[in-house]
Amino acid sequence: MKLLVGNREETIQKLLDRTIDIGLIEGPVDQPGLATRGVAEDELLLIVPAGWQGQERVTLEELCRLPLILREEGSGTRGVIARALAGQGLTIANLNVVLELNSNDAIKSAITAGHGVSLLSRLAIRREIQTGTLKALQVDGISFRSTFNIVYPAGKPATSLQKKFFRFLLTNKKAFC
């Protein structure tokens, strides 16, 4: 088995090109030729430096003013944010985006260094929350809920190894989160 790390759009394209057999992505997939299976529920939280002196909760209006660090276009996280904002009549352009990075680890480092705040997966920041290196806040008035999905070519029979991997993911959700 070979594991590649990429953003949502890259993963979907590799599945369509048949260069990979299975993808694990955040958010829904409405792509002809691909099938999905939900694996885990998640939500994005507002992540701030450990020394944050502000409130424990912020409003959507306050979120729009904070210096925000986002994932790049094409990432599942950014898609979750865009869909949630659209439900409130807003877009990414309504946010005060100061930096875009292509990995959660890079974003966590930027937050720790004081370059801004971000919206990241609860699953992606659980270690930093436990150790106290970052702090998570709720944003009132909006929900950034999402689902992690196994994505694979529709109509193509799964191999024995793929079936075992599906079972592993479905029965050991914490293993990949």
PDB file of N, CA and C in Angstrom, residues 49-152:
ATOM      1  N   PRO A  49      -3.607  31.183  19.355  1.00  0.00           N
ATOM      2  CA  PRO A  49      -2.421  30.867  20.164  1.00  0.00           C
ATOM      3  C   PRO A  49      -2.807  30.547  21.607  1.00  0.00           C
ATOM      4  N   ALA A  50      -1.975  29.776  22.278  1.00  0.00           N
ATOM      5  CA  ALA A  50      -2.249  29.357  23.653  1.00  0.00           C
ATOM      6  C   ALA A  50      -2.438  30.549  24.592  1.00  0.00           C
ATOM      7  N   GLY A  51      -1.750  31.646  24.336  1.00  0.00           N
ATOM      8  CA  GLY A  51      -1.841  32.814  25.202  1.00  0.00           C
ATOM      9  C   GLY A  51      -2.986  33.764  24.868  1.00  0.00           C
ATOM     10  N   TRP A  52      -3.939  33.329  24.078  1.00  0.00           N
ATOM     11  CA  TRP A  52      -5.081  34.153  23.647  1.00  0.00           C
ATOM     12  C   TRP A  52      -5.721  34.832  24.848  1.00  0.00           C
ATOM     13  N   GLN A  53      -5.872  36.134  24.774  1.00  0.00           N
ATOM     14  CA  GLN A  53      -6.460  36.905  25.870  1.00  0.00           C
ATOM     15  C   GLN A  53      -7.908  37.326  25.596  1.00  0.00           C
ATOM     16  N   GLY A  54      -8.431  36.920  24.455  1.00  0.00           N
ATOM     17  CA  GLY A  54      -9.794  37.304  24.091  1.00  0.00           C
ATOM     18  C   GLY A  54     -10.837  36.390  24.699  1.00  0.00           C
ATOM     19  N   GLN A  55     -12.041  36.523  24.198  1.00  0.00           N
ATOM     20  CA  GLN A  55     -13.170  35.736  24.673  1.00  0.00           C
ATOM     21  C   GLN A  55     -13.028  34.274  24.281  1.00  0.00           C
ATOM     22  N   GLU A  56     -13.791  33.423  24.969  1.00  0.00           N
ATOM     23  CA  GLU A  56     -13.793  31.987  24.687  1.00  0.00           C
ATOM     24  C   GLU A  56     -14.654  31.656  23.470  1.00  0.00           C
ATOM     25  N   ARG A  57     -15.540  32.550  23.110  1.00  0.00           N
ATOM     26  CA  ARG A  57     -16.409  32.385  21.943  1.00  0.00           C
ATOM     27  C   ARG A  57     -16.355  33.686  21.152  1.00  0.00           C
ATOM     28  N   VAL A  58     -16.465  33.583  19.841  1.00  0.00           N
ATOM     29  CA  VAL A  58     -16.516  34.778  19.009  1.00  0.00           C
ATOM     30  C   VAL A  58     -17.757  34.691  18.122  1.00  0.00           C
ATOM     31  N   THR A  59     -18.229  35.833  17.684  1.00  0.00           N
ATOM     32  CA  THR A  59     -19.357  35.868  16.760  1.00  0.00           C
ATOM     33  C   THR A  59     -18.828  35.742  15.341  1.00  0.00           C
ATOM     34  N   LEU A  60     -19.723  35.473  14.419  1.00  0.00           N
ATOM     35  CA  LEU A  60     -19.350  35.418  13.016  1.00  0.00           C
ATOM     36  C   LEU A  60     -18.799  36.766  12.559  1.00  0.00           C
ATOM     37  N   GLU A  61     -19.388  37.837  13.027  1.00  0.00           N
ATOM     38  CA  GLU A  61     -18.912  39.188  12.687  1.00  0.00           C
ATOM     39  C   GLU A  61     -17.477  39.395  13.179  1.00  0.00           C
ATOM     40  N   GLU A  62     -17.182  38.936  14.388  1.00  0.00           N
ATOM     41  CA  GLU A  62     -15.821  39.057  14.922  1.00  0.00           C
ATOM     42  C   GLU A  62     -14.844  38.182  14.131  1.00  0.00           C
ATOM     43  N   LEU A  63     -15.293  36.986  13.762  1.00  0.00           N
ATOM     44  CA  LEU A  63     -14.446  36.102  12.957  1.00  0.00           C
ATOM     45  C   LEU A  63     -14.015  36.792  11.667  1.00  0.00           C
ATOM     46  N   CYS A  64     -14.922  37.504  11.040  1.00  0.00           N
ATOM     47  CA  CYS A  64     -14.621  38.176   9.772  1.00  0.00           C
ATOM     48  C   CYS A  64     -13.539  39.239   9.916  1.00  0.00           C
ATOM     49  N   ARG A  65     -13.303  39.733  11.120  1.00  0.00           N
ATOM     50  CA  ARG A  65     -12.292  40.765  11.348  1.00  0.00           C
ATOM     51  C   ARG A  65     -10.943  40.213  11.805  1.00  0.00           C
ATOM     52  N   LEU A  66     -10.913  38.987  12.306  1.00  0.00           N
ATOM     53  CA  LEU A  66      -9.664  38.418  12.817  1.00  0.00           C
ATOM     54  C   LEU A  66      -8.687  38.120  11.670  1.00  0.00           C
ATOM     55  N   PRO A  67      -7.364  38.235  11.927  1.00  0.00           N
ATOM     56  CA  PRO A  67      -6.374  37.881  10.905  1.00  0.00           C
ATOM     57  C   PRO A  67      -6.365  36.368  10.710  1.00  0.00           C
ATOM     58  N   LEU A  68      -6.911  35.913   9.592  1.00  0.00           N
ATOM     59  CA  LEU A  68      -7.161  34.494   9.377  1.00  0.00           C
ATOM     60  C   LEU A  68      -6.133  33.858   8.449  1.00  0.00           C
ATOM     61  N   ILE A  69      -5.676  32.685   8.846  1.00  0.00           N
ATOM     62  CA  ILE A  69      -4.775  31.874   8.031  1.00  0.00           C
ATOM     63  C   ILE A  69      -5.609  30.713   7.504  1.00  0.00           C
ATOM     64  N   LEU A  70      -5.667  30.558   6.185  1.00  0.00           N
ATOM     65  CA  LEU A  70      -6.497  29.516   5.584  1.00  0.00           C
ATOM     66  C   LEU A  70      -5.668  28.514   4.799  1.00  0.00           C
ATOM     67  N   ARG A  71      -6.275  27.335   4.597  1.00  0.00           N
ATOM     68  CA  ARG A  71      -5.720  26.358   3.672  1.00  0.00           C
ATOM     69  C   ARG A  71      -5.902  26.897   2.256  1.00  0.00           C
ATOM     70  N   GLU A  72      -5.148  26.321   1.336  1.00  0.00           N
ATOM     71  CA  GLU A  72      -5.170  26.751  -0.057  1.00  0.00           C
ATOM     72  C   GLU A  72      -6.479  26.371  -0.739  1.00  0.00           C
ATOM     73  N   GLU A  73      -6.751  27.030  -1.875  1.00  0.00           N
ATOM     74  CA  GLU A  73      -7.905  26.655  -2.686  1.00  0.00           C
ATOM     75  C   GLU A  73      -7.743  25.199  -3.095  1.00  0.00           C
ATOM     76  N   GLY A  74      -8.856  24.474  -3.068  1.00  0.00           N
ATOM     77  CA  GLY A  74      -8.828  23.060  -3.425  1.00  0.00           C
ATOM     78  C   GLY A  74      -8.771  22.132  -2.226  1.00  0.00           C
ATOM     79  N   SER A  75      -8.532  22.687  -1.043  1.00  0.00           N
ATOM     80  CA  SER A  75      -8.480  21.835   0.151  1.00  0.00           C
ATOM     81  C   SER A  75      -9.888  21.581   0.674  1.00  0.00           C
ATOM     82  N   GLY A  76     -10.066  20.457   1.326  1.00  0.00           N
ATOM     83  CA  GLY A  76     -11.356  20.123   1.918  1.00  0.00           C
ATOM     84  C   GLY A  76     -11.745  21.095   3.012  1.00  0.00           C
ATOM     85  N   THR A  77     -10.774  21.507   3.820  1.00  0.00           N
ATOM     86  CA  THR A  77     -11.041  22.454   4.907  1.00  0.00           C
ATOM     87  C   THR A  77     -11.583  23.771   4.360  1.00  0.00           C
ATOM     88  N   ARG A  78     -10.957  24.263   3.323  1.00  0.00           N
ATOM     89  CA  ARG A  78     -11.423  25.525   2.725  1.00  0.00           C
ATOM     90  C   ARG A  78     -12.825  25.351   2.141  1.00  0.00           C
ATOM     91  N   GLY A  79     -13.110  24.182   1.573  1.00  0.00           N
ATOM     92  CA  GLY A  79     -14.442  23.907   1.052  1.00  0.00           C
ATOM     93  C   GLY A  79     -15.498  23.923   2.137  1.00  0.00           C
ATOM     94  N   VAL A  80     -15.190  23.347   3.300  1.00  0.00           N
ATOM     95  CA  VAL A  80     -16.123  23.357   4.434  1.00  0.00           C
ATOM     96  C   VAL A  80     -16.403  24.796   4.853  1.00  0.00           C
ATOM     97  N   ILE A  81     -15.362  25.608   4.926  1.00  0.00           N
ATOM     98  CA  ILE A  81     -15.514  27.014   5.310  1.00  0.00           C
ATOM     99  C   ILE A  81     -16.387  27.747   4.289  1.00  0.00           C
ATOM    100  N   ALA A  82     -16.099  27.561   3.003  1.00  0.00           N
ATOM    101  CA  ALA A  82     -16.854  28.246   1.944  1.00  0.00           C
ATOM    102  C   ALA A  82     -18.333  27.862   1.987  1.00  0.00           C
ATOM    103  N   ARG A  83     -18.633  26.561   2.179  1.00  0.00           N
ATOM    104  CA  ARG A  83     -20.036  26.125   2.232  1.00  0.00           C
ATOM    105  C   ARG A  83     -20.752  26.706   3.447  1.00  0.00           C
ATOM    106  N   ALA A  84     -20.084  26.720   4.596  1.00  0.00           N
ATOM    107  CA  ALA A  84     -20.697  27.275   5.804  1.00  0.00           C
ATOM    108  C   ALA A  84     -20.950  28.771   5.648  1.00  0.00           C
ATOM    109  N   LEU A  85     -19.997  29.480   5.083  1.00  0.00           N
ATOM    110  CA  LEU A  85     -20.168  30.926   4.863  1.00  0.00           C
ATOM    111  C   LEU A  85     -21.307  31.195   3.885  1.00  0.00           C
ATOM    112  N   ALA A  86     -21.388  30.398   2.829  1.00  0.00           N
ATOM    113  CA  ALA A  86     -22.453  30.576   1.831  1.00  0.00           C
ATOM    114  C   ALA A  86     -23.824  30.446   2.486  1.00  0.00           C
ATOM    115  N   GLY A  87     -23.937  29.565   3.455  1.00  0.00           N
ATOM    116  CA  GLY A  87     -25.194  29.415   4.186  1.00  0.00           C
ATOM    117  C   GLY A  87     -25.565  30.655   4.982  1.00  0.00           C
ATOM    118  N   GLN A  88     -24.598  31.531   5.198  1.00  0.00           N
ATOM    119  CA  GLN A  88     -24.824  32.789   5.914  1.00  0.00           C
ATOM    120  C   GLN A  88     -24.813  33.990   4.975  1.00  0.00           C
ATOM    121  N   GLY A  89     -24.775  33.716   3.667  1.00  0.00           N
ATOM    122  CA  GLY A  89     -24.747  34.799   2.681  1.00  0.00           C
ATOM    123  C   GLY A  89     -23.383  35.460   2.556  1.00  0.00           C
ATOM    124  N   LEU A  90     -22.322  34.758   2.947  1.00  0.00           N
ATOM    125  CA  LEU A  90     -20.966  35.309   2.907  1.00  0.00           C
ATOM    126  C   LEU A  90     -20.074  34.453   2.014  1.00  0.00           C
ATOM    127  N   THR A  91     -18.881  34.972   1.721  1.00  0.00           N
ATOM    128  CA  THR A  91     -17.871  34.225   0.969  1.00  0.00           C
ATOM    129  C   THR A  91     -16.532  34.368   1.680  1.00  0.00           C
ATOM    130  N   ILE A  92     -15.538  33.669   1.183  1.00  0.00           N
ATOM    131  CA  ILE A  92     -14.173  33.779   1.719  1.00  0.00           C
ATOM    132  C   ILE A  92     -13.700  35.232   1.646  1.00  0.00           C
ATOM    133  N   ALA A  93     -14.144  35.968   0.642  1.00  0.00           N
ATOM    134  CA  ALA A  93     -13.744  37.373   0.481  1.00  0.00           C
ATOM    135  C   ALA A  93     -14.204  38.238   1.655  1.00  0.00           C
ATOM    136  N   ASN A  94     -15.199  37.794   2.410  1.00  0.00           N
ATOM    137  CA  ASN A  94     -15.664  38.542   3.572  1.00  0.00           C
ATOM    138  C   ASN A  94     -14.740  38.373   4.781  1.00  0.00           C
ATOM    139  N   LEU A  95     -13.806  37.441   4.694  1.00  0.00           N
ATOM    140  CA  LEU A  95     -12.881  37.192   5.790  1.00  0.00           C
ATOM    141  C   LEU A  95     -11.624  38.033   5.627  1.00  0.00           C
ATOM    142  N   ASN A  96     -10.907  38.223   6.716  1.00  0.00           N
ATOM    143  CA  ASN A  96      -9.644  38.966   6.710  1.00  0.00           C
ATOM    144  C   ASN A  96      -8.494  37.964   6.583  1.00  0.00           C
ATOM    145  N   VAL A  97      -8.335  37.403   5.378  1.00  0.00           N
ATOM    146  CA  VAL A  97      -7.318  36.373   5.144  1.00  0.00           C
ATOM    147  C   VAL A  97      -5.956  37.055   4.993  1.00  0.00           C
ATOM    148  N   VAL A  98      -5.030  36.705   5.902  1.00  0.00           N
ATOM    149  CA  VAL A  98      -3.698  37.306   5.876  1.00  0.00           C
ATOM    150  C   VAL A  98      -2.640  36.360   5.319  1.00  0.00           C
ATOM    151  N   LEU A  99      -2.976  35.051   5.258  1.00  0.00           N
ATOM    152  CA  LEU A  99      -1.995  34.064   4.824  1.00  0.00           C
ATOM    153  C   LEU A  99      -2.718  32.803   4.374  1.00  0.00           C
ATOM    154  N   GLU A 100      -2.224  32.182   3.307  1.00  0.00           N
ATOM    155  CA  GLU A 100      -2.740  30.889   2.847  1.00  0.00           C
ATOM    156  C   GLU A 100      -1.583  29.904   2.838  1.00  0.00           C
ATOM    157  N   LEU A 101      -1.810  28.727   3.413  1.00  0.00           N
ATOM    158  CA  LEU A 101      -0.780  27.693   3.484  1.00  0.00           C
ATOM    159  C   LEU A 101      -1.366  26.355   3.048  1.00  0.00           C
ATOM    160  N   ASN A 102      -0.504  25.426   2.642  1.00  0.00           N
ATOM    161  CA  ASN A 102      -1.010  24.175   2.097  1.00  0.00           C
ATOM    162  C   ASN A 102      -0.900  22.980   3.037  1.00  0.00           C
ATOM    163  N   SER A 103      -0.729  23.225   4.326  1.00  0.00           N
ATOM    164  CA  SER A 103      -0.749  22.105   5.269  1.00  0.00           C
ATOM    165  C   SER A 103      -1.227  22.588   6.635  1.00  0.00           C
ATOM    166  N   ASN A 104      -1.885  21.684   7.343  1.00  0.00           N
ATOM    167  CA  ASN A 104      -2.348  22.009   8.691  1.00  0.00           C
ATOM    168  C   ASN A 104      -1.169  22.263   9.622  1.00  0.00           C
ATOM    169  N   ASP A 105      -0.085  21.505   9.470  1.00  0.00           N
ATOM    170  CA  ASP A 105       1.083  21.703  10.331  1.00  0.00           C
ATOM    171  C   ASP A 105       1.689  23.089  10.138  1.00  0.00           C
ATOM    172  N   ALA A 106       1.749  23.551   8.888  1.00  0.00           N
ATOM    173  CA  ALA A 106       2.271  24.898   8.621  1.00  0.00           C
ATOM    174  C   ALA A 106       1.367  25.951   9.252  1.00  0.00           C
ATOM    175  N   ILE A 107       0.064  25.739   9.185  1.00  0.00           N
ATOM    176  CA  ILE A 107      -0.880  26.686   9.789  1.00  0.00           C
ATOM    177  C   ILE A 107      -0.719  26.701  11.301  1.00  0.00           C
ATOM    178  N   LYS A 108      -0.597  25.530  11.918  1.00  0.00           N
ATOM    179  CA  LYS A 108      -0.418  25.465  13.371  1.00  0.00           C
ATOM    180  C   LYS A 108       0.854  26.198  13.789  1.00  0.00           C
ATOM    181  N   SER A 109       1.919  26.042  13.022  1.00  0.00           N
ATOM    182  CA  SER A 109       3.169  26.751  13.325  1.00  0.00           C
ATOM    183  C   SER A 109       2.995  28.260  13.203  1.00  0.00           C
ATOM    184  N   ALA A 110       2.278  28.692  12.174  1.00  0.00           N
ATOM    185  CA  ALA A 110       2.042  30.132  11.977  1.00  0.00           C
ATOM    186  C   ALA A 110       1.208  30.717  13.116  1.00  0.00           C
ATOM    187  N   ILE A 111       0.233  29.961  13.586  1.00  0.00           N
ATOM    188  CA  ILE A 111      -0.580  30.430  14.719  1.00  0.00           C
ATOM    189  C   ILE A 111       0.294  30.544  15.958  1.00  0.00           C
ATOM    190  N   THR A 112       1.085  29.521  16.233  1.00  0.00           N
ATOM    191  CA  THR A 112       1.974  29.523  17.394  1.00  0.00           C
ATOM    192  C   THR A 112       2.940  30.709  17.346  1.00  0.00           C
ATOM    193  N   ALA A 113       3.371  31.064  16.130  1.00  0.00           N
ATOM    194  CA  ALA A 113       4.297  32.190  15.959  1.00  0.00           C
ATOM    195  C   ALA A 113       3.588  33.542  16.024  1.00  0.00           C
ATOM    196  N   GLY A 114       2.262  33.537  16.157  1.00  0.00           N
ATOM    197  CA  GLY A 114       1.523  34.793  16.311  1.00  0.00           C
ATOM    198  C   GLY A 114       1.130  35.476  15.022  1.00  0.00           C
ATOM    199  N   HIS A 115       1.075  34.750  13.913  1.00  0.00           N
ATOM    200  CA  HIS A 115       0.754  35.357  12.626  1.00  0.00           C
ATOM    201  C   HIS A 115      -0.736  35.432  12.334  1.00  0.00           C
ATOM    202  N   GLY A 116      -1.561  34.864  13.192  1.00  0.00           N
ATOM    203  CA  GLY A 116      -3.001  34.907  12.979  1.00  0.00           C
ATOM    204  C   GLY A 116      -3.689  33.739  13.649  1.00  0.00           C
ATOM    205  N   VAL A 117      -4.925  33.520  13.255  1.00  0.00           N
ATOM    206  CA  VAL A 117      -5.748  32.433  13.777  1.00  0.00           C
ATOM    207  C   VAL A 117      -6.261  31.638  12.576  1.00  0.00           C
ATOM    208  N   SER A 118      -6.897  30.500  12.826  1.00  0.00           N
ATOM    209  CA  SER A 118      -7.374  29.705  11.708  1.00  0.00           C
ATOM    210  C   SER A 118      -8.582  28.876  12.105  1.00  0.00           C
ATOM    211  N   LEU A 119      -9.239  28.344  11.109  1.00  0.00           N
ATOM    212  CA  LEU A 119     -10.296  27.362  11.298  1.00  0.00           C
ATOM    213  C   LEU A 119      -9.723  26.017  10.866  1.00  0.00           C
ATOM    214  N   LEU A 120      -9.600  25.109  11.829  1.00  0.00           N
ATOM    215  CA  LEU A 120      -9.023  23.794  11.555  1.00  0.00           C
ATOM    216  C   LEU A 120      -9.884  22.701  12.169  1.00  0.00           C
ATOM    217  N   SER A 121      -9.723  21.524  11.639  1.00  0.00           N
ATOM    218  CA  SER A 121     -10.441  20.348  12.097  1.00  0.00           C
ATOM    219  C   SER A 121     -10.137  20.034  13.558  1.00  0.00           C
ATOM    220  N   ARG A 122     -11.193  19.717  14.304  1.00  0.00           N
ATOM    221  CA  ARG A 122     -11.025  19.289  15.693  1.00  0.00           C
ATOM    222  C   ARG A 122     -10.060  18.094  15.747  1.00  0.00           C
ATOM    223  N   LEU A 123     -10.189  17.192  14.781  1.00  0.00           N
ATOM    224  CA  LEU A 123      -9.331  16.013  14.749  1.00  0.00           C
ATOM    225  C   LEU A 123      -7.870  16.377  14.476  1.00  0.00           C
ATOM    226  N   ALA A 124      -7.647  17.414  13.684  1.00  0.00           N
ATOM    227  CA  ALA A 124      -6.286  17.806  13.307  1.00  0.00           C
ATOM    228  C   ALA A 124      -5.549  18.530  14.423  1.00  0.00           C
ATOM    229  N   ILE A 125      -6.265  19.084  15.391  1.00  0.00           N
ATOM    230  CA  ILE A 125      -5.609  19.887  16.427  1.00  0.00           C
ATOM    231  C   ILE A 125      -5.764  19.292  17.827  1.00  0.00           C
ATOM    232  N   ARG A 126      -6.290  18.076  17.913  1.00  0.00           N
ATOM    233  CA  ARG A 126      -6.550  17.522  19.247  1.00  0.00           C
ATOM    234  C   ARG A 126      -5.285  17.401  20.091  1.00  0.00           C
ATOM    235  N   ARG A 127      -4.150  17.030  19.510  1.00  0.00           N
ATOM    236  CA  ARG A 127      -2.905  16.902  20.279  1.00  0.00           C
ATOM    237  C   ARG A 127      -2.469  18.262  20.832  1.00  0.00           C
ATOM    238  N   GLU A 128      -2.532  19.291  20.005  1.00  0.00           N
ATOM    239  CA  GLU A 128      -2.114  20.630  20.437  1.00  0.00           C
ATOM    240  C   GLU A 128      -3.043  21.179  21.522  1.00  0.00           C
ATOM    241  N   ILE A 129      -4.307  20.844  21.449  1.00  0.00           N
ATOM    242  CA  ILE A 129      -5.254  21.273  22.482  1.00  0.00           C
ATOM    243  C   ILE A 129      -4.922  20.568  23.797  1.00  0.00           C
ATOM    244  N   GLN A 130      -4.661  19.256  23.722  1.00  0.00           N
ATOM    245  CA  GLN A 130      -4.327  18.488  24.925  1.00  0.00           C
ATOM    246  C   GLN A 130      -3.045  18.980  25.585  1.00  0.00           C
ATOM    247  N   THR A 131      -2.055  19.341  24.781  1.00  0.00           N
ATOM    248  CA  THR A 131      -0.776  19.798  25.339  1.00  0.00           C
ATOM    249  C   THR A 131      -0.793  21.284  25.696  1.00  0.00           C
ATOM    250  N   GLY A 132      -1.828  22.000  25.263  1.00  0.00           N
ATOM    251  CA  GLY A 132      -1.933  23.415  25.589  1.00  0.00           C
ATOM    252  C   GLY A 132      -1.128  24.331  24.693  1.00  0.00           C
ATOM    253  N   THR A 133      -0.623  23.830  23.556  1.00  0.00           N
ATOM    254  CA  THR A 133       0.145  24.694  22.656  1.00  0.00           C
ATOM    255  C   THR A 133      -0.757  25.559  21.791  1.00  0.00           C
ATOM    256  N   LEU A 134      -2.007  25.146  21.621  1.00  0.00           N
ATOM    257  CA  LEU A 134      -3.003  25.944  20.909  1.00  0.00           C
ATOM    258  C   LEU A 134      -4.310  25.876  21.685  1.00  0.00           C
ATOM    259  N   LYS A 135      -5.198  26.791  21.367  1.00  0.00           N
ATOM    260  CA  LYS A 135      -6.480  26.867  22.051  1.00  0.00           C
ATOM    261  C   LYS A 135      -7.597  26.887  21.000  1.00  0.00           C
ATOM    262  N   ALA A 136      -8.697  26.211  21.291  1.00  0.00           N
ATOM    263  CA  ALA A 136      -9.830  26.161  20.357  1.00  0.00           C
ATOM    264  C   ALA A 136     -10.993  26.972  20.903  1.00  0.00           C
ATOM    265  N   LEU A 137     -11.606  27.756  20.014  1.00  0.00           N
ATOM    266  CA  LEU A 137     -12.780  28.564  20.366  1.00  0.00           C
ATOM    267  C   LEU A 137     -13.955  28.170  19.478  1.00  0.00           C
ATOM    268  N   GLN A 138     -15.141  28.421  19.955  1.00  0.00           N
ATOM    269  CA  GLN A 138     -16.350  28.224  19.160  1.00  0.00           C
ATOM    270  C   GLN A 138     -16.695  29.540  18.465  1.00  0.00           C
ATOM    271  N   VAL A 139     -17.304  29.434  17.294  1.00  0.00           N
ATOM    272  CA  VAL A 139     -17.801  30.603  16.583  1.00  0.00           C
ATOM    273  C   VAL A 139     -19.321  30.533  16.629  1.00  0.00           C
ATOM    274  N   ASP A 140     -19.940  31.513  17.284  1.00  0.00           N
ATOM    275  CA  ASP A 140     -21.397  31.549  17.397  1.00  0.00           C
ATOM    276  C   ASP A 140     -22.026  31.957  16.070  1.00  0.00           C
ATOM    277  N   GLY A 141     -23.161  31.378  15.762  1.00  0.00           N
ATOM    278  CA  GLY A 141     -23.923  31.804  14.597  1.00  0.00           C
ATOM    279  C   GLY A 141     -23.580  31.084  13.309  1.00  0.00           C
ATOM    280  N   ILE A 142     -22.695  30.078  13.366  1.00  0.00           N
ATOM    281  CA  ILE A 142     -22.333  29.338  12.161  1.00  0.00           C
ATOM    282  C   ILE A 142     -21.807  27.962  12.577  1.00  0.00           C
ATOM    283  N   SER A 143     -22.053  26.973  11.740  1.00  0.00           N
ATOM    284  CA  SER A 143     -21.564  25.620  12.002  1.00  0.00           C
ATOM    285  C   SER A 143     -20.606  25.213  10.890  1.00  0.00           C
ATOM    286  N   PHE A 144     -19.425  24.789  11.280  1.00  0.00           N
ATOM    287  CA  PHE A 144     -18.414  24.323  10.328  1.00  0.00           C
ATOM    288  C   PHE A 144     -18.286  22.803  10.431  1.00  0.00           C
ATOM    289  N   ARG A 145     -19.392  22.083  10.376  1.00  0.00           N
ATOM    290  CA  ARG A 145     -19.393  20.619  10.484  1.00  0.00           C
ATOM    291  C   ARG A 145     -19.050  19.994   9.134  1.00  0.00           C
ATOM    292  N   SER A 146     -18.379  18.848   9.201  1.00  0.00           N
ATOM    293  CA  SER A 146     -18.011  18.155   7.969  1.00  0.00           C
ATOM    294  C   SER A 146     -17.927  16.655   8.217  1.00  0.00           C
ATOM    295  N   THR A 147     -17.756  15.932   7.131  1.00  0.00           N
ATOM    296  CA  THR A 147     -17.607  14.478   7.182  1.00  0.00           C
ATOM    297  C   THR A 147     -16.364  14.082   6.407  1.00  0.00           C
ATOM    298  N   PHE A 148     -15.597  13.152   6.956  1.00  0.00           N
ATOM    299  CA  PHE A 148     -14.503  12.548   6.207  1.00  0.00           C
ATOM    300  C   PHE A 148     -15.085  11.377   5.433  1.00  0.00           C
ATOM    301  N   ASN A 149     -14.733  11.276   4.153  1.00  0.00           N
ATOM    302  CA  ASN A 149     -15.270  10.245   3.278  1.00  0.00           C
ATOM    303  C   ASN A 149     -14.173   9.438   2.616  1.00  0.00           C
ATOM    304  N   ILE A 150     -14.422   8.128   2.507  1.00  0.00           N
ATOM    305  CA  ILE A 150     -13.621   7.284   1.636  1.00  0.00           C
ATOM    306  C   ILE A 150     -14.196   7.518   0.246  1.00  0.00           C
ATOM    307  N   VAL A 151     -13.341   7.774  -0.734  1.00  0.00           N
ATOM    308  CA  VAL A 151     -13.781   8.015  -2.108  1.00  0.00           C
ATOM    309  C   VAL A 151     -13.072   7.010  -3.005  1.00  0.00           C
ATOM    310  N   TYR A 152     -13.822   6.446  -3.938  1.00  0.00           N
ATOM    311  CA  TYR A 152     -13.266   5.417  -4.818  1.00  0.00           C
ATOM    312  C   TYR A 152     -14.041   5.402  -6.125  1.00  0.00           C
TER     313      TYR A 152
END
